[in-house]
Amino acid sequence: MKKLIVFYSIILLSWINQLSCQVEHIPIYHPVYRFLLHCETKGLLPNFSLSSLPLQKKEIVDALKKIRSDSSLNSSSDIAILDAFEMEFNIKKRENAVLFYSKSDSIQLIPEKLFTNDEKFIYHYIDETSECSLVPLVSWDNIFNIISNNLDNVGLGNLGIRLNGTIDNKLGYFLKITNGQILYGNRNLAFKDNRLRYNVKFSELNSDFDFSESHIRLDLDWFYAFTGRENRLLGAGINQYVFLSDNAPPFDAIGLGVQSKTFEYRFTFGSLIALNESCVPNGKDAIIPPKYISMHRFAFKPSWGELALWENVIYSNRNPDLAYLIPLSFLKNIEHTLHDRDNTMLGFDITVRPLSGIQLKGSFLLDDVVFSEIGKGFWHNKFAWNIAMILSLPLSFDIAFEYSRVEPFTFSHFNNQNSMTNDSLIFGGYLKPNSDQFAMNLFWFYGARYPLELKLTYTRHGDNIKDKNGNVIKNVGGDPLLSKRSEDAYYYTFLDGDRTDILDFQINAGLQIVRGIDLMLKIDLSKSSKSDLETGFRITISIGNPNDY
């Protein structure tokens, strides 16, 4: 009997160790984050927040285990979704099918396992301390657009691989490489995909498009360090992430931090793409000066939510400054001692769960302020903020309301190279200065991997007024790349200028045909005050879940 107990204890400890080798990040597009938001709202995840993404794989595993252990989990739809994610994240025993054998996996992928619900890999290996996965990525996108009864479309094909895993329970790694091209249709319509707008190879060189994301993370108990290029989200909200969003290309960064159950501090130093100072858009003759960002974030995570303090500084046209590489400091004071050349910002975000089924989220970014002029429309008072509420309803429905606002001239700087932009695109939130947005989201978690989402937004923006040659004749603070000029007024009216109102309705749905093969549908109806109704459809069929990862 004692030998039997020892045997089962060894098996259990081995399985626990296998689950611990999950140090790598799970990219921000994975549908598990929507499910975690749903469970967070229901009060199933104390000392937890989704205000800083991506999370580590082991953090997601711990969250899924907490959800499973909660006795109030009684929705059949939620349980079905949880079952699927427990299989995907290897919490429950699963079957793997591989193209190339390893010591841990020898079930042949082709032909009998290709259309099953087994996990599918080119190569997969796992033991007590390490894991390695290599997955093919294939997708076909068809984008349709209808304006004034005229139908247009474009087809995109994409191929790639994803390599990820952990070494010795300490070092996590991730690499995704994809390459795609236009298969047919109107090339201009492809720019409906925001990523293709900033892909130089596609937009400037009129060629195919490629993307790469990667990171390495070292975990040593309470301390961690990382480096990589990946999409990141920072800020509490539903649709808006005031401090960091994926509106601009991902930037290269290094960082380190300390964390416990209720506290985390992170220092991040990144390299941004500055504005081109030559007439040549790219190539050897393009002149693009260096540009950097340094960020600090203190986050406190009590059982009822999270409170975080954040600061950053953006500077350019010089080598990395040692003062901004000090992990623990106050950037605003340091910026003053360096002769006030750079662009600093402060902010906080908060998540509050006052009752089970109710969650409040909000963020506030302070760019500049003159306290005596608050409320008077003074140009130097530059803020960005959002506030959101999400409610958990019966039958696995969630409904969310959010209001976001960015004051004129926010994100800009007297030195436009120091604006809060990467490759000329705002990376803090999705709204331009002198804008606001009302949003409502409805999610139905009906038991599938992807929830059904309905999203309605009303966005208002006041742009700078320009002449026929594109020269600004009235600056109302609507462009992050243009600060106040000497000839501009000191006081403004919110939403003044060249006004545009946009009402947008989206439907997002997904179906996992079998594990690893997905069908995604997006319907978008948009009506601008300056244009006719525009209807867009996007159908995606993918292998390897490239849109999740």
PDB file of C-alpha atoms in Angstrom, residues 138-298:
ATOM      1  CA  VAL A 138      -1.810  29.001 -42.549  1.00  0.00           C
ATOM      2  CA  SER A 139      -4.624  31.467 -43.191  1.00  0.00           C
ATOM      3  CA  TRP A 140      -6.847  32.659 -46.016  1.00  0.00           C
ATOM      4  CA  ASP A 141      -8.626  36.002 -45.607  1.00  0.00           C
ATOM      5  CA  ASN A 142     -11.326  37.371 -47.846  1.00  0.00           C
ATOM      6  CA  ILE A 143     -12.302  40.999 -47.228  1.00  0.00           C
ATOM      7  CA  PHE A 144     -15.487  42.305 -48.850  1.00  0.00           C
ATOM      8  CA  ASN A 145     -16.503  45.953 -48.902  1.00  0.00           C
ATOM      9  CA  ILE A 146     -19.759  47.569 -50.064  1.00  0.00           C
ATOM     10  CA  ILE A 147     -20.117  51.335 -50.645  1.00  0.00           C
ATOM     11  CA  SER A 148     -23.101  52.775 -52.554  1.00  0.00           C
ATOM     12  CA  ASN A 149     -24.086  49.271 -53.731  1.00  0.00           C
ATOM     13  CA  ASN A 150     -20.624  48.677 -55.229  1.00  0.00           C
ATOM     14  CA  LEU A 151     -19.063  45.387 -54.076  1.00  0.00           C
ATOM     15  CA  ASP A 152     -15.308  45.012 -53.904  1.00  0.00           C
ATOM     16  CA  ASN A 153     -13.100  42.317 -52.381  1.00  0.00           C
ATOM     17  CA  VAL A 154      -9.535  41.153 -51.843  1.00  0.00           C
ATOM     18  CA  GLY A 155      -8.052  37.786 -50.884  1.00  0.00           C
ATOM     19  CA  LEU A 156      -4.976  37.419 -48.666  1.00  0.00           C
ATOM     20  CA  GLY A 157      -2.890  34.302 -48.136  1.00  0.00           C
ATOM     21  CA  ASN A 158      -0.511  33.885 -45.212  1.00  0.00           C
ATOM     22  CA  LEU A 159       2.000  31.171 -44.237  1.00  0.00           C
ATOM     23  CA  GLY A 160       4.293  30.891 -41.231  1.00  0.00           C
ATOM     24  CA  ILE A 161       5.436  29.009 -38.153  1.00  0.00           C
ATOM     25  CA  ARG A 162       5.213  29.471 -34.398  1.00  0.00           C
ATOM     26  CA  LEU A 163       7.903  28.198 -32.039  1.00  0.00           C
ATOM     27  CA  ASN A 164       7.363  28.488 -28.301  1.00  0.00           C
ATOM     28  CA  GLY A 165       8.206  26.773 -25.057  1.00  0.00           C
ATOM     29  CA  THR A 166      10.170  26.817 -21.804  1.00  0.00           C
ATOM     30  CA  ILE A 167      13.616  25.608 -20.769  1.00  0.00           C
ATOM     31  CA  ASP A 168      14.374  24.371 -17.247  1.00  0.00           C
ATOM     32  CA  ASN A 169      11.176  25.944 -15.827  1.00  0.00           C
ATOM     33  CA  LYS A 170      12.905  29.329 -16.005  1.00  0.00           C
ATOM     34  CA  LEU A 171      13.448  30.518 -19.568  1.00  0.00           C
ATOM     35  CA  GLY A 172      10.420  31.032 -21.804  1.00  0.00           C
ATOM     36  CA  TYR A 173      10.672  31.750 -25.534  1.00  0.00           C
ATOM     37  CA  PHE A 174       8.318  32.595 -28.397  1.00  0.00           C
ATOM     38  CA  LEU A 175       8.858  33.205 -32.110  1.00  0.00           C
ATOM     39  CA  LYS A 176       6.226  33.754 -34.789  1.00  0.00           C
ATOM     40  CA  ILE A 177       7.160  34.393 -38.411  1.00  0.00           C
ATOM     41  CA  THR A 178       4.620  34.843 -41.211  1.00  0.00           C
ATOM     42  CA  ASN A 179       4.724  35.894 -44.840  1.00  0.00           C
ATOM     43  CA  GLY A 180       1.708  36.685 -47.007  1.00  0.00           C
ATOM     44  CA  GLN A 181       0.582  38.208 -50.252  1.00  0.00           C
ATOM     45  CA  ILE A 182      -2.423  39.342 -52.239  1.00  0.00           C
ATOM     46  CA  LEU A 183      -4.056  36.371 -53.962  1.00  0.00           C
ATOM     47  CA  TYR A 184      -6.669  38.329 -55.897  1.00  0.00           C
ATOM     48  CA  GLY A 185      -8.812  41.439 -55.828  1.00  0.00           C
ATOM     49  CA  ASN A 186      -8.347  45.121 -55.009  1.00  0.00           C
ATOM     50  CA  ARG A 187      -5.033  45.739 -53.264  1.00  0.00           C
ATOM     51  CA  ASN A 188      -6.235  49.028 -51.747  1.00  0.00           C
ATOM     52  CA  LEU A 189      -8.938  47.177 -49.833  1.00  0.00           C
ATOM     53  CA  ALA A 190      -6.244  45.223 -47.958  1.00  0.00           C
ATOM     54  CA  PHE A 191      -5.466  48.380 -45.965  1.00  0.00           C
ATOM     55  CA  LYS A 192      -8.677  47.711 -44.038  1.00  0.00           C
ATOM     56  CA  ASP A 193      -6.331  45.464 -42.058  1.00  0.00           C
ATOM     57  CA  ASN A 194      -4.609  47.946 -39.762  1.00  0.00           C
ATOM     58  CA  ARG A 195      -1.408  45.873 -39.628  1.00  0.00           C
ATOM     59  CA  LEU A 196      -0.914  46.238 -43.379  1.00  0.00           C
ATOM     60  CA  ARG A 197      -1.098  50.019 -43.124  1.00  0.00           C
ATOM     61  CA  TYR A 198       2.184  50.124 -41.216  1.00  0.00           C
ATOM     62  CA  ASN A 199       3.880  47.231 -43.023  1.00  0.00           C
ATOM     63  CA  VAL A 200       6.571  49.027 -45.048  1.00  0.00           C
ATOM     64  CA  LYS A 201       7.176  46.120 -47.394  1.00  0.00           C
ATOM     65  CA  PHE A 202       3.508  46.085 -48.384  1.00  0.00           C
ATOM     66  CA  SER A 203       2.500  49.752 -48.188  1.00  0.00           C
ATOM     67  CA  GLU A 204       5.683  51.463 -49.396  1.00  0.00           C
ATOM     68  CA  LEU A 205       7.435  48.877 -51.568  1.00  0.00           C
ATOM     69  CA  ASN A 206       4.254  47.463 -53.140  1.00  0.00           C
ATOM     70  CA  SER A 207       5.418  43.935 -52.346  1.00  0.00           C
ATOM     71  CA  ASP A 208       4.199  41.092 -50.144  1.00  0.00           C
ATOM     72  CA  PHE A 209       3.889  41.460 -46.357  1.00  0.00           C
ATOM     73  CA  ASP A 210       5.667  39.803 -43.467  1.00  0.00           C
ATOM     74  CA  PHE A 211       5.436  39.962 -39.697  1.00  0.00           C
ATOM     75  CA  SER A 212       7.544  38.716 -36.837  1.00  0.00           C
ATOM     76  CA  GLU A 213       7.005  38.670 -33.093  1.00  0.00           C
ATOM     77  CA  SER A 214       9.316  37.168 -30.509  1.00  0.00           C
ATOM     78  CA  HIS A 215      10.325  37.321 -26.880  1.00  0.00           C
ATOM     79  CA  ILE A 216      12.505  35.638 -24.276  1.00  0.00           C
ATOM     80  CA  ARG A 217      11.587  35.745 -20.586  1.00  0.00           C
ATOM     81  CA  LEU A 218      13.655  34.650 -17.595  1.00  0.00           C
ATOM     82  CA  ASP A 219      11.777  33.845 -14.373  1.00  0.00           C
ATOM     83  CA  LEU A 220      13.606  33.427 -11.050  1.00  0.00           C
ATOM     84  CA  ASP A 221      10.883  33.069  -8.443  1.00  0.00           C
ATOM     85  CA  TRP A 222       9.813  36.678  -7.624  1.00  0.00           C
ATOM     86  CA  PHE A 223      12.142  38.319 -10.190  1.00  0.00           C
ATOM     87  CA  TYR A 224      11.845  38.311 -13.972  1.00  0.00           C
ATOM     88  CA  ALA A 225      13.491  39.862 -17.024  1.00  0.00           C
ATOM     89  CA  PHE A 226      12.437  39.892 -20.664  1.00  0.00           C
ATOM     90  CA  THR A 227      13.297  41.158 -24.108  1.00  0.00           C
ATOM     91  CA  GLY A 228      11.358  41.006 -27.336  1.00  0.00           C
ATOM     92  CA  ARG A 229       9.076  42.510 -29.939  1.00  0.00           C
ATOM     93  CA  GLU A 230       5.424  41.780 -29.241  1.00  0.00           C
ATOM     94  CA  ASN A 231       2.046  43.517 -29.125  1.00  0.00           C
ATOM     95  CA  ARG A 232       1.264  44.769 -25.630  1.00  0.00           C
ATOM     96  CA  LEU A 233      -1.816  46.276 -23.975  1.00  0.00           C
ATOM     97  CA  LEU A 234      -1.632  48.499 -20.906  1.00  0.00           C
ATOM     98  CA  GLY A 235      -4.541  50.252 -19.222  1.00  0.00           C
ATOM     99  CA  ALA A 236      -7.861  49.262 -17.672  1.00  0.00           C
ATOM    100  CA  GLY A 237     -10.776  49.174 -20.100  1.00  0.00           C
ATOM    101  CA  ILE A 238     -12.844  47.135 -22.519  1.00  0.00           C
ATOM    102  CA  ASN A 239     -11.964  48.634 -25.909  1.00  0.00           C
ATOM    103  CA  GLN A 240      -9.456  51.351 -25.001  1.00  0.00           C
ATOM    104  CA  TYR A 241      -5.975  50.864 -23.522  1.00  0.00           C
ATOM    105  CA  VAL A 242      -4.807  54.381 -22.765  1.00  0.00           C
ATOM    106  CA  PHE A 243      -1.122  53.675 -22.032  1.00  0.00           C
ATOM    107  CA  LEU A 244      -0.258  50.989 -24.624  1.00  0.00           C
ATOM    108  CA  SER A 245      -2.344  49.620 -27.494  1.00  0.00           C
ATOM    109  CA  ASP A 246      -1.758  47.693 -30.706  1.00  0.00           C
ATOM    110  CA  ASN A 247      -2.737  50.695 -32.845  1.00  0.00           C
ATOM    111  CA  ALA A 248       0.926  51.112 -33.870  1.00  0.00           C
ATOM    112  CA  PRO A 249       3.496  48.436 -34.741  1.00  0.00           C
ATOM    113  CA  PRO A 250       4.938  46.499 -31.805  1.00  0.00           C
ATOM    114  CA  PHE A 251       8.233  47.943 -30.587  1.00  0.00           C
ATOM    115  CA  ASP A 252      11.407  46.293 -29.336  1.00  0.00           C
ATOM    116  CA  ALA A 253      11.858  46.399 -25.565  1.00  0.00           C
ATOM    117  CA  ILE A 254      13.790  45.047 -22.621  1.00  0.00           C
ATOM    118  CA  GLY A 255      12.461  44.974 -19.096  1.00  0.00           C
ATOM    119  CA  LEU A 256      12.598  43.566 -15.629  1.00  0.00           C
ATOM    120  CA  GLY A 257      10.240  43.302 -12.714  1.00  0.00           C
ATOM    121  CA  VAL A 258       9.309  41.849  -9.362  1.00  0.00           C
ATOM    122  CA  GLN A 259       5.973  40.307  -8.506  1.00  0.00           C
ATOM    123  CA  SER A 260       3.984  38.583  -5.798  1.00  0.00           C
ATOM    124  CA  LYS A 261       0.363  37.602  -5.415  1.00  0.00           C
ATOM    125  CA  THR A 262      -0.721  41.170  -4.610  1.00  0.00           C
ATOM    126  CA  PHE A 263       2.019  43.397  -6.082  1.00  0.00           C
ATOM    127  CA  GLU A 264       4.005  43.859  -9.286  1.00  0.00           C
ATOM    128  CA  TYR A 265       6.577  46.431 -10.371  1.00  0.00           C
ATOM    129  CA  ARG A 266       7.844  46.526 -13.966  1.00  0.00           C
ATOM    130  CA  PHE A 267      10.492  48.611 -15.729  1.00  0.00           C
ATOM    131  CA  THR A 268      10.443  48.681 -19.530  1.00  0.00           C
ATOM    132  CA  PHE A 269      12.844  50.345 -21.939  1.00  0.00           C
ATOM    133  CA  GLY A 270      11.941  50.338 -25.638  1.00  0.00           C
ATOM    134  CA  SER A 271      13.096  51.550 -29.018  1.00  0.00           C
ATOM    135  CA  LEU A 272      10.542  53.432 -31.159  1.00  0.00           C
ATOM    136  CA  ILE A 273      10.582  54.449 -34.829  1.00  0.00           C
ATOM    137  CA  ALA A 274      10.933  58.223 -35.139  1.00  0.00           C
ATOM    138  CA  LEU A 275       9.709  60.434 -37.970  1.00  0.00           C
ATOM    139  CA  ASN A 276      11.647  60.341 -41.218  1.00  0.00           C
ATOM    140  CA  GLU A 277      13.668  63.561 -41.595  1.00  0.00           C
ATOM    141  CA  SER A 278      14.502  63.048 -45.260  1.00  0.00           C
ATOM    142  CA  CYS A 279      12.513  63.098 -48.492  1.00  0.00           C
ATOM    143  CA  VAL A 280      13.296  59.409 -49.026  1.00  0.00           C
ATOM    144  CA  PRO A 281      10.646  57.165 -47.412  1.00  0.00           C
ATOM    145  CA  ASN A 282      12.896  54.128 -46.888  1.00  0.00           C
ATOM    146  CA  GLY A 283      16.172  52.542 -47.825  1.00  0.00           C
ATOM    147  CA  LYS A 284      19.781  53.604 -47.243  1.00  0.00           C
ATOM    148  CA  ASP A 285      19.116  57.318 -47.771  1.00  0.00           C
ATOM    149  CA  ALA A 286      16.273  57.557 -45.266  1.00  0.00           C
ATOM    150  CA  ILE A 287      17.203  59.589 -42.176  1.00  0.00           C
ATOM    151  CA  ILE A 288      15.388  58.300 -39.089  1.00  0.00           C
ATOM    152  CA  PRO A 289      16.872  59.448 -35.754  1.00  0.00           C
ATOM    153  CA  PRO A 290      16.897  57.246 -32.648  1.00  0.00           C
ATOM    154  CA  LYS A 291      13.837  57.401 -30.387  1.00  0.00           C
ATOM    155  CA  TYR A 292      13.310  55.687 -27.027  1.00  0.00           C
ATOM    156  CA  ILE A 293      10.716  55.149 -24.322  1.00  0.00           C
ATOM    157  CA  SER A 294      11.185  54.289 -20.661  1.00  0.00           C
ATOM    158  CA  MET A 295       8.234  53.132 -18.498  1.00  0.00           C
ATOM    159  CA  HIS A 296       7.564  52.262 -14.869  1.00  0.00           C
ATOM    160  CA  ARG A 297       4.417  50.648 -13.458  1.00  0.00           C
ATOM    161  CA  PHE A 298       3.525  49.834  -9.838  1.00  0.00           C
TER     162      PHE A 298
END
